[in-house]
């Protein structure tokens, strides 16, 4: 599964759950899209995962949790099905 994820080059999602009312500060430091008053969702290529986690670690006093969401089977199926329809 990991090999397929890398071949597809679909970005992974990082959901950063911050302390109450910290979303604006998280966005200012990390970028991404606000989910609610305290969560931000980022996307990045697999190769940048550790760098993004380091950026989150730098503001860990604002962070309560982080979810790393790799592309799922549905994402991989859609990706490879679309590539097959386009063809060589």
Backbone as JSON Lines, residues from 0, in Angstrom:
{"i":0,"aa":"X","n":[0.83,-1.2,0.0],"ca":[0.0,0.0,0.0],"c":[0.87,1.26,0.0]}
{"i":1,"aa":"X","n":[1.95,1.22,0.77],"ca":[2.86,2.36,0.82],"c":[3.48,2.64,-0.54]}
{"i":2,"aa":"X","n":[3.81,1.58,-1.26],"ca":[4.39,1.73,-2.6],"c":[3.41,2.4,-3.54]}
{"i":3,"aa":"X","n":[2.14,2.01,-3.47],"ca":[1.11,2.64,-4.31],"c":[0.92,4.11,-3.96]}
{"i":4,"aa":"X","n":[0.96,4.42,-2.67],"ca":[0.81,5.82,-2.24],"c":[1.93,6.68,-2.8]}
{"i":5,"aa":"X","n":[3.13,6.17,-2.74],"ca":[4.28,6.93,-3.26],"c":[4.2,7.07,-4.78]}
{"i":6,"aa":"X","n":[3.8,6.01,-5.45],"ca":[3.68,6.05,-6.91],"c":[2.6,7.05,-7.35]}
{"i":7,"aa":"X","n":[1.52,7.12,-6.59],"ca":[0.42,8.02,-6.94],"c":[0.75,9.49,-6.67]}
{"i":8,"aa":"X","n":[1.67,9.73,-5.77],"ca":[2.05,11.09,-5.38],"c":[0.86,11.93,-4.94]}
{"i":9,"aa":"X","n":[-0.08,11.28,-4.25],"ca":[-1.22,11.99,-3.68],"c":[-0.77,12.56,-2.34]}
{"i":10,"aa":"X","n":[-1.02,13.84,-2.1],"ca":[-0.56,14.42,-0.83],"c":[-1.28,13.81,0.36]}
{"i":11,"aa":"X","n":[-0.59,13.8,1.48],"ca":[-1.25,13.37,2.71],"c":[-1.8,14.59,3.41]}
{"i":12,"aa":"X","n":[-2.7,14.35,4.33],"ca":[-3.32,15.43,5.08],"c":[-2.84,15.37,6.52]}
{"i":13,"aa":"X","n":[-2.58,16.52,7.09],"ca":[-2.25,16.64,8.5],"c":[-3.34,17.49,9.14]}
{"i":14,"aa":"X","n":[-4.02,16.94,10.1],"ca":[-5.03,17.72,10.82],"c":[-4.43,18.07,12.18]}
{"i":15,"aa":"X","n":[-4.21,19.35,12.38],"ca":[-3.61,19.84,13.61],"c":[-4.73,20.37,14.49]}
{"i":16,"aa":"X","n":[-4.89,19.76,15.65],"ca":[-5.92,20.18,16.6],"c":[-5.22,21.01,17.66]}
{"i":17,"aa":"X","n":[-5.59,22.28,17.71],"ca":[-4.93,23.2,18.64],"c":[-5.75,23.43,19.89]}
{"i":18,"aa":"X","n":[-5.2,24.22,20.73],"ca":[-5.91,24.64,21.95],"c":[-7.09,25.53,21.52]}
{"i":19,"aa":"X","n":[-8.05,25.73,22.39],"ca":[-9.23,26.53,22.03],"c":[-8.86,27.88,21.41]}
{"i":20,"aa":"X","n":[-9.54,28.22,20.34],"ca":[-9.38,29.49,19.63],"c":[-7.98,29.74,19.1]}
{"i":21,"aa":"X","n":[-7.26,28.68,18.73],"ca":[-5.9,28.84,18.24],"c":[-5.78,28.71,16.72]}
{"i":22,"aa":"X","n":[-6.88,28.52,16.01],"ca":[-6.82,28.26,14.57],"c":[-6.11,29.37,13.81]}
{"i":23,"aa":"X","n":[-6.38,30.62,14.11],"ca":[-5.76,31.72,13.38],"c":[-4.24,31.72,13.58]}
{"i":24,"aa":"X","n":[-3.79,31.45,14.78],"ca":[-2.35,31.4,15.05],"c":[-1.73,30.2,14.35]}
{"i":25,"aa":"X","n":[-2.43,29.08,14.34],"ca":[-1.92,27.89,13.63],"c":[-1.78,28.19,12.14]}
{"i":26,"aa":"X","n":[-2.78,28.82,11.55],"ca":[-2.73,29.16,10.12],"c":[-1.58,30.12,9.85]}
{"i":27,"aa":"X","n":[-1.39,31.1,10.72],"ca":[-0.31,32.07,10.52],"c":[1.05,31.38,10.54]}
{"i":28,"aa":"X","n":[1.19,30.34,11.34],"ca":[2.47,29.64,11.45],"c":[2.63,28.48,10.48]}
{"i":29,"aa":"X","n":[1.53,27.82,10.13],"ca":[1.62,26.59,9.34],"c":[0.97,26.69,7.96]}
{"i":30,"aa":"X","n":[0.08,27.66,7.78],"ca":[-0.72,27.67,6.56],"c":[-1.88,26.69,6.73]}
{"i":31,"aa":"X","n":[-2.45,26.28,5.63],"ca":[-3.53,25.3,5.69],"c":[-4.9,25.94,5.71]}
{"i":32,"aa":"X","n":[-5.89,25.1,5.96],"ca":[-7.28,25.53,5.93],"c":[-7.9,25.34,7.31]}
{"i":33,"aa":"X","n":[-8.58,26.35,7.75],"ca":[-9.24,26.32,9.05],"c":[-10.4,25.33,9.0]}
{"i":34,"aa":"X","n":[-10.5,24.47,10.0],"ca":[-11.59,23.51,10.09],"c":[-12.65,24.04,11.06]}
{"i":35,"aa":"X","n":[-12.22,24.57,12.18],"ca":[-13.12,25.16,13.17],"c":[-12.3,26.14,14.0]}
{"i":36,"aa":"X","n":[-12.72,26.44,15.2],"ca":[-12.0,27.42,16.02],"c":[-10.65,26.98,16.51]}
{"i":37,"aa":"X","n":[-10.37,25.69,16.4],"ca":[-9.09,25.23,16.94],"c":[-8.38,24.19,16.07]}
{"i":38,"aa":"X","n":[-8.87,23.92,14.87],"ca":[-8.24,22.91,14.01],"c":[-7.9,23.48,12.64]}
{"i":39,"aa":"X","n":[-6.8,22.96,12.1],"ca":[-6.33,23.36,10.78],"c":[-5.96,22.09,10.03]}
{"i":40,"aa":"X","n":[-6.26,22.05,8.75],"ca":[-5.87,20.91,7.93],"c":[-4.87,21.36,6.88]}
{"i":41,"aa":"X","n":[-3.75,20.65,6.82],"ca":[-2.68,20.93,5.88],"c":[-2.56,19.76,4.92]}
{"i":42,"aa":"X","n":[-2.05,20.02,3.73],"ca":[-1.7,18.93,2.82],"c":[-0.24,19.1,2.44]}
{"i":43,"aa":"X","n":[0.42,17.99,2.18],"ca":[1.82,18.04,1.75],"c":[2.2,16.73,1.09]}
{"i":44,"aa":"X","n":[3.2,16.79,0.21],"ca":[3.7,15.54,-0.37],"c":[4.31,14.68,0.74]}
{"i":45,"aa":"X","n":[4.31,13.38,0.53],"ca":[4.86,12.46,1.53],"c":[6.29,12.84,1.91]}
{"i":46,"aa":"X","n":[7.07,13.33,0.94],"ca":[8.47,13.66,1.19],"c":[8.64,14.83,2.15]}
{"i":47,"aa":"X","n":[7.6,15.63,2.33],"ca":[7.67,16.8,3.21],"c":[7.05,16.55,4.58]}
{"i":48,"aa":"X","n":[6.63,15.32,4.82],"ca":[5.93,15.02,6.08],"c":[6.77,15.38,7.3]}
{"i":49,"aa":"X","n":[8.02,14.98,7.34],"ca":[8.84,15.24,8.52],"c":[9.1,16.74,8.71]}
{"i":50,"aa":"X","n":[9.27,17.47,7.64],"ca":[9.47,18.92,7.74],"c":[8.22,19.59,8.29]}
{"i":51,"aa":"X","n":[7.06,19.14,7.82],"ca":[5.8,19.72,8.32],"c":[5.59,19.38,9.8]}
{"i":52,"aa":"X","n":[5.94,18.16,10.18],"ca":[5.82,17.78,11.59],"c":[6.78,18.59,12.46]}
{"i":53,"aa":"X","n":[7.96,18.9,11.93],"ca":[8.91,19.73,12.66],"c":[8.34,21.14,12.87]}
{"i":54,"aa":"X","n":[7.64,21.66,11.85],"ca":[7.02,22.98,11.98],"c":[5.92,22.95,13.06]}
{"i":55,"aa":"X","n":[5.17,21.86,13.11],"ca":[4.15,21.71,14.15],"c":[4.81,21.63,15.52]}
{"i":56,"aa":"X","n":[5.89,20.88,15.6],"ca":[6.62,20.74,16.86],"c":[7.13,22.09,17.37]}
{"i":57,"aa":"X","n":[7.49,22.98,16.47],"ca":[8.01,24.28,16.86],"c":[6.96,25.13,17.6]}
{"i":58,"aa":"X","n":[5.68,24.83,17.37],"ca":[4.6,25.56,18.06],"c":[3.77,24.6,18.91]}
{"i":59,"aa":"X","n":[4.42,23.59,19.43],"ca":[3.71,22.54,20.18],"c":[2.92,23.07,21.38]}
{"i":60,"aa":"X","n":[3.28,24.23,21.9],"ca":[2.52,24.8,23.02],"c":[1.09,25.18,22.6]}
{"i":61,"aa":"X","n":[0.85,25.27,21.29],"ca":[-0.5,25.59,20.79],"c":[-1.27,24.34,20.37]}
{"i":62,"aa":"X","n":[-0.6,23.19,20.35],"ca":[-1.16,21.98,19.75],"c":[-1.57,20.96,20.81]}
{"i":63,"aa":"X","n":[-2.78,20.45,20.65],"ca":[-3.25,19.37,21.53],"c":[-3.07,18.0,20.9]}
{"i":64,"aa":"X","n":[-3.21,17.92,19.56],"ca":[-3.11,16.63,18.89],"c":[-2.85,16.87,17.41]}
{"i":65,"aa":"X","n":[-2.42,15.82,16.74],"ca":[-2.22,15.88,15.3],"c":[-2.63,14.54,14.72]}
{"i":66,"aa":"X","n":[-3.35,14.59,13.61],"ca":[-3.73,13.37,12.89],"c":[-3.01,13.39,11.55]}
{"i":67,"aa":"X","n":[-2.37,12.28,11.22],"ca":[-1.73,12.13,9.92],"c":[-2.64,11.23,9.1]}
{"i":68,"aa":"X","n":[-3.15,11.75,7.99],"ca":[-4.14,11.03,7.2],"c":[-3.56,10.75,5.81]}
{"i":69,"aa":"X","n":[-3.05,9.54,5.6],"ca":[-2.5,9.21,4.28],"c":[-3.64,8.97,3.29]}
{"i":70,"aa":"X","n":[-3.33,9.01,1.99],"ca":[-4.36,8.7,1.01],"c":[-4.92,7.3,1.27]}
{"i":71,"aa":"X","n":[-6.23,7.18,1.22],"ca":[-6.88,5.9,1.46],"c":[-7.02,5.08,0.18]}
{"i":72,"aa":"X","n":[-7.58,3.92,0.32],"ca":[-7.78,3.05,-0.83],"c":[-8.67,3.69,-1.9]}
{"i":73,"aa":"X","n":[-9.69,4.41,-1.47],"ca":[-10.57,5.09,-2.43],"c":[-9.8,6.14,-3.23]}
{"i":74,"aa":"X","n":[-8.93,6.89,-2.56],"ca":[-8.11,7.89,-3.24],"c":[-7.2,7.23,-4.27]}
{"i":75,"aa":"X","n":[-6.57,6.13,-3.88],"ca":[-5.67,5.42,-4.78],"c":[-6.43,4.84,-5.97]}
{"i":76,"aa":"X","n":[-7.59,4.28,-5.71],"ca":[-8.4,3.7,-6.79],"c":[-8.78,4.78,-7.81]}
{"i":77,"aa":"X","n":[-9.27,5.93,-7.3],"ca":[-9.64,7.03,-8.2],"c":[-8.44,7.5,-9.01]}
{"i":78,"aa":"X","n":[-7.31,7.63,-8.36],"ca":[-6.11,8.1,-9.04],"c":[-5.7,7.15,-10.18]}
{"i":79,"aa":"X","n":[-5.59,5.87,-9.85],"ca":[-5.11,4.92,-10.86],"c":[-6.18,4.63,-11.92]}
{"i":80,"aa":"X","n":[-7.46,4.72,-11.55],"ca":[-8.53,4.55,-12.55],"c":[-8.52,5.7,-13.54]}
{"i":81,"aa":"X","n":[-8.33,6.91,-13.05],"ca":[-8.28,8.08,-13.94],"c":[-7.07,7.99,-14.86]}
{"i":82,"aa":"X","n":[-5.96,7.56,-14.34],"ca":[-4.75,7.41,-15.17],"c":[-4.95,6.36,-16.25]}
{"i":83,"aa":"X","n":[-5.66,5.29,-15.92],"ca":[-5.91,4.23,-16.88],"c":[-6.85,4.72,-17.98]}
{"i":84,"aa":"X","n":[-7.87,5.54,-17.62],"ca":[-8.8,6.07,-18.61],"c":[-8.11,7.02,-19.58]}
{"i":85,"aa":"X","n":[-7.16,7.79,-19.08],"ca":[-6.41,8.71,-19.95],"c":[-5.5,7.93,-20.87]}
{"i":86,"aa":"X","n":[-4.87,6.91,-20.31],"ca":[-4.01,6.02,-21.1],"c":[-2.71,6.65,-21.52]}
{"i":87,"aa":"X","n":[-1.86,5.82,-22.16],"ca":[-0.56,6.34,-22.58],"c":[-0.65,7.22,-23.82]}
